[in-house]
XYZ file of N, CA and C in Angstrom:
462
model
N 0.849 -1.177 0.000
C 0.000 0.000 0.000
C 0.896 1.242 0.000
N 0.601 2.187 -0.842
C 1.419 3.393 -0.918
C 1.007 4.389 0.158
N 1.881 5.356 0.378
C 1.630 6.345 1.419
C 0.582 7.366 1.010
N 0.307 7.457 -0.270
C -0.667 8.440 -0.728
C -2.090 8.027 -0.386
N -2.329 6.723 -0.210
C -3.671 6.256 0.128
C -3.913 6.414 1.628
N -5.152 6.745 1.987
C -5.503 6.833 3.397
C -5.816 5.442 3.917
N -5.371 5.162 5.126
C -5.678 3.868 5.719
C -7.090 3.909 6.291
N -7.807 2.829 6.104
C -9.163 2.782 6.654
C -9.093 2.382 8.121
N -10.151 2.690 8.843
C -10.208 2.398 10.273
C -10.118 0.888 10.527
N -10.654 0.089 9.598
C -10.664 -1.356 9.783
C -9.262 -1.957 9.745
N -8.355 -1.356 8.986
C -7.017 -1.910 8.871
C -6.098 -1.487 10.014
N -6.531 -0.528 10.784
C -5.677 -0.072 11.878
C -5.705 -1.081 13.016
N -4.557 -1.339 13.584
C -4.531 -2.278 14.699
C -4.836 -1.556 16.016
N -4.897 -2.320 17.062
C -5.302 -1.790 18.369
C -4.339 -0.709 18.872
N -3.064 -0.905 18.653
C -2.069 0.041 19.142
C -2.170 1.393 18.430
N -2.425 1.341 17.146
C -2.571 2.574 16.380
C -3.807 3.341 16.829
N -4.891 2.610 17.081
C -6.098 3.270 17.580
C -5.855 3.910 18.943
N -5.062 3.199 19.774
C -4.715 3.751 21.085
C -3.935 5.058 20.919
N -2.975 5.067 19.989
C -2.187 6.276 19.744
C -3.060 7.412 19.238
N -3.959 7.091 18.305
C -4.843 8.129 17.768
C -5.744 8.700 18.849
N -6.168 7.846 19.760
C -7.035 8.319 20.837
C -6.262 9.248 21.777
N -5.008 8.891 22.069
C -4.212 9.698 22.997
C -3.770 11.023 22.387
N -3.471 11.036 21.090
C -2.957 12.241 20.455
C -4.016 12.995 19.664
N -5.241 12.764 19.998
C -6.336 13.416 19.292
C -6.408 14.895 19.672
N -6.581 15.760 18.711
C -6.684 17.190 18.978
C -8.029 17.464 19.637
N -8.030 18.123 20.803
C -9.307 18.358 21.486
C -10.122 19.441 20.777
N -11.435 19.323 20.880
C -12.319 20.344 20.336
C -12.312 21.533 21.275
N -12.229 22.714 20.726
C -12.283 23.927 21.536
C -13.450 24.789 21.076
N -14.161 25.335 22.034
C -15.252 26.262 21.740
C -15.001 27.528 22.544
N -15.345 28.661 21.959
C -14.985 29.936 22.551
C -16.179 30.881 22.507
N -16.281 31.725 23.526
C -17.312 32.765 23.527
C -16.765 34.001 24.230
N -17.169 35.156 23.739
C -16.729 36.435 24.311
C -17.934 37.317 24.592
N -17.810 38.111 25.630
C -18.780 39.174 25.895
C -17.968 40.446 26.072
N -18.291 41.449 25.303
C -17.502 42.676 25.335
C -18.278 43.809 25.988
N -17.530 44.697 26.582
C -18.015 45.918 27.232
C -19.125 45.587 28.245
N -18.793 44.711 29.175
C -19.687 44.410 30.292
C -19.435 45.460 31.358
N -20.468 46.128 31.804
C -20.333 47.261 32.717
C -20.090 46.768 34.153
N -18.892 46.213 34.346
C -18.479 45.682 35.632
C -16.960 45.687 35.674
N -16.403 45.896 36.841
C -14.959 45.953 36.976
C -14.324 44.591 36.690
N -13.207 44.549 35.951
C -12.535 43.272 35.678
C -12.080 42.558 36.951
N -11.762 43.321 37.988
C -11.330 42.739 39.258
C -12.434 41.889 39.879
N -13.664 42.369 39.786
C -14.802 41.654 40.368
C -15.187 40.437 39.526
N -15.030 40.543 38.217
C -15.350 39.413 37.340
C -14.281 38.327 37.480
N -13.021 38.729 37.630
C -11.913 37.781 37.750
C -12.068 36.889 38.984
N -12.639 37.450 40.043
C -12.867 36.700 41.275
C -13.783 35.491 41.019
N -14.768 35.663 40.148
C -15.687 34.573 39.805
C -15.036 33.594 38.833
N -14.315 34.117 37.840
C -13.716 33.253 36.817
C -12.657 32.316 37.393
N -11.932 32.760 38.419
C -10.924 31.900 39.033
C -11.553 30.692 39.711
N -12.774 30.850 40.192
C -13.431 29.745 40.889
C -13.979 28.684 39.935
N -14.348 29.078 38.717
C -14.932 28.101 37.793
C -13.919 27.518 36.816
N -12.713 28.053 36.754
C -11.731 27.555 35.793
C -11.318 26.126 36.150
N -11.358 25.234 35.179
C -11.011 23.832 35.400
C -12.201 22.947 35.729
N -13.363 23.533 35.979
C -14.566 22.753 36.299
C -15.224 22.244 35.014
N -16.099 21.270 35.165
C -16.906 20.846 34.028
C -18.019 21.874 33.833
N -18.720 21.741 32.713
C -19.776 22.697 32.377
C -20.885 22.696 33.430
N -21.335 21.500 33.844
C -22.425 21.415 34.822
C -22.002 21.943 36.189
N -20.775 21.590 36.616
C -20.271 22.073 37.908
C -20.194 23.592 37.928
N -19.727 24.169 36.824
C -19.590 25.623 36.745
C -20.957 26.309 36.822
N -21.962 25.740 36.152
C -23.302 26.337 36.220
C -23.867 26.285 37.634
N -23.629 25.173 38.335
C -24.102 25.071 39.721
C -23.375 26.077 40.610
N -22.051 26.195 40.430
C -21.288 27.175 41.206
C -21.801 28.592 40.969
N -22.012 28.924 39.698
C -22.466 30.273 39.369
C -23.863 30.553 39.911
N -24.652 29.512 40.017
C -26.015 29.675 40.533
C -26.013 30.080 42.005
N -25.040 29.569 42.776
C -25.064 29.780 44.219
C -23.982 30.711 44.755
N -23.099 31.219 43.902
C -22.122 32.211 44.370
C -22.820 33.552 44.588
N -22.440 34.284 45.629
C -23.168 35.523 45.964
C -22.669 36.780 45.254
N -22.157 36.645 44.035
C -21.592 37.797 43.337
C -22.469 38.215 42.169
N -22.464 39.518 41.906
C -23.253 40.057 40.801
C -22.642 39.682 39.452
N -21.349 39.388 39.440
C -20.660 39.048 38.192
C -21.031 37.663 37.684
N -21.738 36.871 38.475
C -22.084 35.506 38.066
C -23.029 35.497 36.870
N -23.922 36.468 36.787
C -24.900 36.468 35.695
C -24.244 36.620 34.318
N -23.402 37.645 34.079
C -22.775 37.726 32.743
C -21.815 36.569 32.456
N -21.152 36.043 33.492
C -20.241 34.911 33.286
C -21.036 33.673 32.876
N -22.185 33.444 33.521
C -23.031 32.305 33.162
C -23.558 32.442 31.739
N -23.859 33.659 31.354
C -24.354 33.918 30.007
C -23.296 33.567 28.954
N -22.050 33.954 29.222
C -20.948 33.657 28.298
C -20.672 32.150 28.272
N -20.745 31.510 29.442
C -20.519 30.064 29.525
C -21.560 29.292 28.720
N -22.817 29.687 28.828
C -23.877 29.028 28.061
C -23.702 29.256 26.568
N -23.219 30.435 26.207
C -22.975 30.741 24.802
C -21.848 29.878 24.242
N -20.780 29.684 25.030
C -19.664 28.844 24.585
C -20.115 27.391 24.426
N -20.960 26.917 25.335
C -21.470 25.549 25.231
C -22.368 25.390 24.008
N -23.166 26.409 23.716
C -24.011 26.372 22.518
C -23.156 26.383 21.255
N -22.044 27.124 21.283
C -21.118 27.123 20.144
C -20.512 25.734 19.932
N -20.150 25.058 21.023
C -19.569 23.717 20.919
C -20.586 22.737 20.344
N -21.828 22.878 20.766
C -22.861 21.965 20.294
C -23.203 22.203 18.828
N -23.325 23.464 18.434
C -23.737 23.754 17.061
C -22.592 23.621 16.054
N -21.385 24.018 16.428
C -20.271 23.993 15.475
C -19.610 22.627 15.370
N -19.453 21.925 16.513
C -18.681 20.687 16.488
C -19.460 19.479 17.006
N -20.733 19.658 17.301
C -21.619 18.582 17.740
C -21.094 17.846 18.975
N -20.553 18.592 19.929
C -20.058 18.013 21.175
C -21.128 18.195 22.245
N -21.564 17.127 22.913
C -22.569 17.271 23.964
C -22.057 18.101 25.136
N -22.969 18.791 25.811
C -22.579 19.685 26.907
C -21.977 18.950 28.090
N -22.315 17.693 28.263
C -21.802 16.936 29.407
C -20.308 16.603 29.269
N -19.734 16.759 28.067
C -18.326 16.457 27.840
C -17.437 17.704 27.876
N -17.972 18.849 28.246
C -17.208 20.094 28.174
C -16.550 20.439 29.512
N -15.317 20.934 29.416
C -14.552 21.382 30.584
C -14.041 22.783 30.282
N -14.028 23.643 31.289
C -13.535 25.012 31.098
C -12.011 24.972 31.106
N -11.422 25.238 29.935
C -9.965 25.223 29.837
C -9.378 26.564 30.275
N -9.920 27.640 29.752
C -9.448 28.983 30.120
C -10.648 29.883 30.322
N -10.541 30.734 31.314
C -11.555 31.756 31.534
C -10.807 32.999 31.994
N -10.860 34.040 31.205
C -10.125 35.246 31.573
C -10.935 36.483 31.233
N -10.521 37.582 31.840
C -11.208 38.851 31.632
C -10.153 39.911 31.342
N -10.478 40.790 30.416
C -9.585 41.889 30.077
C -10.300 43.210 30.299
N -9.536 44.263 30.441
C -10.179 45.567 30.645
C -10.801 46.087 29.363
N -11.952 46.690 29.505
C -12.621 47.322 28.374
C -12.407 48.823 28.446
N -13.154 49.578 27.672
C -13.034 51.036 27.748
C -13.506 51.556 29.104
N -12.858 52.603 29.580
C -13.204 53.189 30.880
C -14.054 54.436 30.656
N -15.209 54.479 31.312
C -16.068 55.658 31.245
C -15.617 56.624 32.327
N -15.249 57.828 31.938
C -14.717 58.792 32.905
C -15.776 59.833 33.228
N -16.031 60.007 34.522
C -17.007 60.974 35.016
C -16.336 61.856 36.057
N -16.958 62.994 36.343
C -16.430 63.895 37.369
C -17.432 63.999 38.508
N -16.926 63.930 39.741
C -17.756 64.067 40.930
C -17.428 65.415 41.574
N -18.408 66.311 41.726
C -18.103 67.627 42.305
C -17.732 67.525 43.784
N -16.682 68.255 44.149
C -16.231 68.303 45.539
C -16.241 69.744 46.014
N -15.809 69.950 47.214
C -15.858 71.291 47.790
C -14.854 72.233 47.124
N -15.120 73.517 47.235
C -14.272 74.596 46.703
C -14.108 74.512 45.185
N -15.128 74.042 44.502
C -15.127 74.039 43.050
C -14.255 72.994 42.397
N -13.774 72.053 43.177
C -12.928 71.011 42.592
C -13.778 69.846 42.091
N -13.178 69.014 41.290
C -13.870 67.814 40.806
C -12.963 66.605 40.932
N -13.506 65.520 41.437
C -12.744 64.283 41.554
C -13.170 63.340 40.437
N -12.201 62.676 39.798
C -12.569 61.763 38.710
C -13.168 60.453 39.235
N -14.138 59.959 38.501
C -14.703 58.640 38.762
C -14.451 57.806 37.515
N -13.859 56.624 37.697
C -13.591 55.721 36.576
C -14.582 54.565 36.640
N -15.473 54.518 35.676
C -16.430 53.413 35.600
C -15.846 52.390 34.638
N -15.354 51.305 35.200
C -14.617 50.319 34.413
C -15.557 49.322 33.733
N -15.139 48.851 32.557
C -15.866 47.809 31.831
C -14.906 46.654 31.576
N -15.438 45.525 31.177
C -14.582 44.359 30.978
C -15.030 43.533 29.780
N -14.081 42.784 29.239
C -14.331 41.825 28.159
C -14.107 40.423 28.736
N -15.143 39.594 28.747
C -15.064 38.245 29.320
C -14.881 37.241 28.181
N -13.915 36.325 28.342
C -13.671 35.273 27.360
C -13.624 33.922 28.070
N -14.355 32.949 27.553
C -14.339 31.595 28.101
C -14.053 30.614 26.963
N -13.075 29.721 27.192
C -12.715 28.699 26.213
C -13.019 27.335 26.830
N -13.820 26.542 26.136
C -14.194 25.212 26.599
C -13.450 24.150 25.802
N -13.021 23.101 26.475
C -12.354 21.966 25.839
C -13.257 20.747 25.975
N -13.258 19.912 24.969
C -14.096 18.727 24.987
C -13.297 17.516 25.441
N -13.921 16.694 26.287
C -13.316 15.420 26.665
C -13.920 14.294 25.837
N -14.738 14.648 24.867
C -15.407 13.676 23.996
C -14.372 13.042 23.082
N -14.370 11.732 23.018
C -13.397 11.016 22.197
C -14.086 10.380 20.997
N -13.393 10.364 19.893
C -13.931 9.692 18.710
C -13.809 8.180 18.832
N -12.958 7.723 19.755
C -12.730 6.296 19.932
C -13.156 5.904 21.344
N -14.067 4.957 21.447
C -14.574 4.504 22.741
C -14.287 3.019 22.918
N -14.334 2.548 24.174
C -14.120 1.130 24.470
C -15.401 0.340 24.227
N -15.236 -0.867 23.718
C -16.391 -1.764 23.668
C -16.295 -2.714 24.869
N -17.126 -3.747 24.913
C -17.149 -4.645 26.073
C -15.869 -5.455 26.226
N -15.161 -5.706 25.141
C -13.922 -6.485 25.192
C -12.700 -5.625 25.502
N -12.878 -4.323 25.676
C -11.756 -3.433 25.946
C -11.059 -2.944 24.696
N -11.620 -3.233 23.518
C -11.021 -2.771 22.268
C -11.574 -1.390 21.934
N -10.762 -0.623 21.234
C -11.185 0.711 20.828
C -11.939 0.654 19.519
N -13.061 1.311 19.480
C -13.868 1.359 18.273
C -14.101 2.806 17.879
N -14.108 3.109 16.587
C -14.422 4.477 16.183
C -15.896 4.796 16.436
N -16.140 5.980 16.926
C -17.507 6.413 17.215
C -17.785 7.659 16.393
N -18.872 7.649 15.658
C -19.203 8.844 14.884
C -19.880 9.851 15.797
N -19.581 11.098 15.608
C -20.128 12.162 16.454
C -21.560 12.456 16.094
N -21.925 12.271 14.844
C -23.276 12.621 14.401
C -24.255 11.555 14.821
Protein backbone atom coordinates (compact mmCIF):
# COMPACT_ATOMS: atom_id res chain seq x y z
CA UNK A 1 0.00 0.00 0.00
CA UNK A 2 1.42 3.39 -0.92
CA UNK A 3 1.63 6.34 1.42
CA UNK A 4 -0.67 8.44 -0.73
CA UNK A 5 -3.67 6.26 0.13
CA UNK A 6 -5.50 6.83 3.40
CA UNK A 7 -5.68 3.87 5.72
CA UNK A 8 -9.16 2.78 6.65
CA UNK A 9 -10.21 2.40 10.27
CA UNK A 10 -10.66 -1.36 9.78
CA UNK A 11 -7.02 -1.91 8.87
CA UNK A 12 -5.68 -0.07 11.88
CA UNK A 13 -4.53 -2.28 14.70
CA UNK A 14 -5.30 -1.79 18.37
CA UNK A 15 -2.07 0.04 19.14
CA UNK A 16 -2.57 2.57 16.38
CA UNK A 17 -6.10 3.27 17.58
CA UNK A 18 -4.71 3.75 21.08
CA UNK A 19 -2.19 6.28 19.74
CA UNK A 20 -4.84 8.13 17.77
CA UNK A 21 -7.03 8.32 20.84
CA UNK A 22 -4.21 9.70 23.00
CA UNK A 23 -2.96 12.24 20.46
CA UNK A 24 -6.34 13.42 19.29
CA UNK A 25 -6.68 17.19 18.98
CA UNK A 26 -9.31 18.36 21.49
CA UNK A 27 -12.32 20.34 20.34
CA UNK A 28 -12.28 23.93 21.54
CA UNK A 29 -15.25 26.26 21.74
CA UNK A 30 -14.99 29.94 22.55
CA UNK A 31 -17.31 32.76 23.53
CA UNK A 32 -16.73 36.43 24.31
CA UNK A 33 -18.78 39.17 25.89
CA UNK A 34 -17.50 42.68 25.34
CA UNK A 35 -18.01 45.92 27.23
CA UNK A 36 -19.69 44.41 30.29
CA UNK A 37 -20.33 47.26 32.72
CA UNK A 38 -18.48 45.68 35.63
CA UNK A 39 -14.96 45.95 36.98
CA UNK A 40 -12.53 43.27 35.68
CA UNK A 41 -11.33 42.74 39.26
CA UNK A 42 -14.80 41.65 40.37
CA UNK A 43 -15.35 39.41 37.34
CA UNK A 44 -11.91 37.78 37.75
CA UNK A 45 -12.87 36.70 41.27
CA UNK A 46 -15.69 34.57 39.81
CA UNK A 47 -13.72 33.25 36.82
CA UNK A 48 -10.92 31.90 39.03
CA UNK A 49 -13.43 29.75 40.89
CA UNK A 50 -14.93 28.10 37.79
CA UNK A 51 -11.73 27.56 35.79
CA UNK A 52 -11.01 23.83 35.40
CA UNK A 53 -14.57 22.75 36.30
CA UNK A 54 -16.91 20.85 34.03
CA UNK A 55 -19.78 22.70 32.38
CA UNK A 56 -22.42 21.42 34.82
CA UNK A 57 -20.27 22.07 37.91
CA UNK A 58 -19.59 25.62 36.75
CA UNK A 59 -23.30 26.34 36.22
CA UNK A 60 -24.10 25.07 39.72
CA UNK A 61 -21.29 27.17 41.21
CA UNK A 62 -22.47 30.27 39.37
CA UNK A 63 -26.02 29.68 40.53
CA UNK A 64 -25.06 29.78 44.22
CA UNK A 65 -22.12 32.21 44.37
CA UNK A 66 -23.17 35.52 45.96
CA UNK A 67 -21.59 37.80 43.34
CA UNK A 68 -23.25 40.06 40.80
CA UNK A 69 -20.66 39.05 38.19
CA UNK A 70 -22.08 35.51 38.07
CA UNK A 71 -24.90 36.47 35.70
CA UNK A 72 -22.77 37.73 32.74
CA UNK A 73 -20.24 34.91 33.29
CA UNK A 74 -23.03 32.31 33.16
CA UNK A 75 -24.35 33.92 30.01
CA UNK A 76 -20.95 33.66 28.30
CA UNK A 77 -20.52 30.06 29.53
CA UNK A 78 -23.88 29.03 28.06
CA UNK A 79 -22.98 30.74 24.80
CA UNK A 80 -19.66 28.84 24.58
CA UNK A 81 -21.47 25.55 25.23
CA UNK A 82 -24.01 26.37 22.52
CA UNK A 83 -21.12 27.12 20.14
CA UNK A 84 -19.57 23.72 20.92
CA UNK A 85 -22.86 21.96 20.29
CA UNK A 86 -23.74 23.75 17.06
CA UNK A 87 -20.27 23.99 15.47
CA UNK A 88 -18.68 20.69 16.49
CA UNK A 89 -21.62 18.58 17.74
CA UNK A 90 -20.06 18.01 21.18
CA UNK A 91 -22.57 17.27 23.96
CA UNK A 92 -22.58 19.69 26.91
CA UNK A 93 -21.80 16.94 29.41
CA UNK A 94 -18.33 16.46 27.84
CA UNK A 95 -17.21 20.09 28.17
CA UNK A 96 -14.55 21.38 30.58
CA UNK A 97 -13.54 25.01 31.10
CA UNK A 98 -9.97 25.22 29.84
CA UNK A 99 -9.45 28.98 30.12
CA UNK A 100 -11.55 31.76 31.53
CA UNK A 101 -10.13 35.25 31.57
CA UNK A 102 -11.21 38.85 31.63
CA UNK A 103 -9.58 41.89 30.08
CA UNK A 104 -10.18 45.57 30.65
CA UNK A 105 -12.62 47.32 28.37
CA UNK A 106 -13.03 51.04 27.75
CA UNK A 107 -13.20 53.19 30.88
CA UNK A 108 -16.07 55.66 31.25
CA UNK A 109 -14.72 58.79 32.90
CA UNK A 110 -17.01 60.97 35.02
CA UNK A 111 -16.43 63.90 37.37
CA UNK A 112 -17.76 64.07 40.93
CA UNK A 113 -18.10 67.63 42.30
CA UNK A 114 -16.23 68.30 45.54
CA UNK A 115 -15.86 71.29 47.79
CA UNK A 116 -14.27 74.60 46.70
CA UNK A 117 -15.13 74.04 43.05
CA UNK A 118 -12.93 71.01 42.59
CA UNK A 119 -13.87 67.81 40.81
CA UNK A 120 -12.74 64.28 41.55
CA UNK A 121 -12.57 61.76 38.71
CA UNK A 122 -14.70 58.64 38.76
CA UNK A 123 -13.59 55.72 36.58
CA UNK A 124 -16.43 53.41 35.60
CA UNK A 125 -14.62 50.32 34.41
CA UNK A 126 -15.87 47.81 31.83
CA UNK A 127 -14.58 44.36 30.98
CA UNK A 128 -14.33 41.83 28.16
CA UNK A 129 -15.06 38.24 29.32
CA UNK A 130 -13.67 35.27 27.36
CA UNK A 131 -14.34 31.59 28.10
CA UNK A 132 -12.71 28.70 26.21
CA UNK A 133 -14.19 25.21 26.60
CA UNK A 134 -12.35 21.97 25.84
CA UNK A 135 -14.10 18.73 24.99
CA UNK A 136 -13.32 15.42 26.67
CA UNK A 137 -15.41 13.68 24.00
CA UNK A 138 -13.40 11.02 22.20
CA UNK A 139 -13.93 9.69 18.71
CA UNK A 140 -12.73 6.30 19.93
CA UNK A 141 -14.57 4.50 22.74
CA UNK A 142 -14.12 1.13 24.47
CA UNK A 143 -16.39 -1.76 23.67
CA UNK A 144 -17.15 -4.64 26.07
CA UNK A 145 -13.92 -6.49 25.19
CA UNK A 146 -11.76 -3.43 25.95
CA UNK A 147 -11.02 -2.77 22.27
CA UNK A 148 -11.19 0.71 20.83
CA UNK A 149 -13.87 1.36 18.27
CA UNK A 150 -14.42 4.48 16.18
CA UNK A 151 -17.51 6.41 17.22
CA UNK A 152 -19.20 8.84 14.88
CA UNK A 153 -20.13 12.16 16.45
CA UNK A 154 -23.28 12.62 14.40
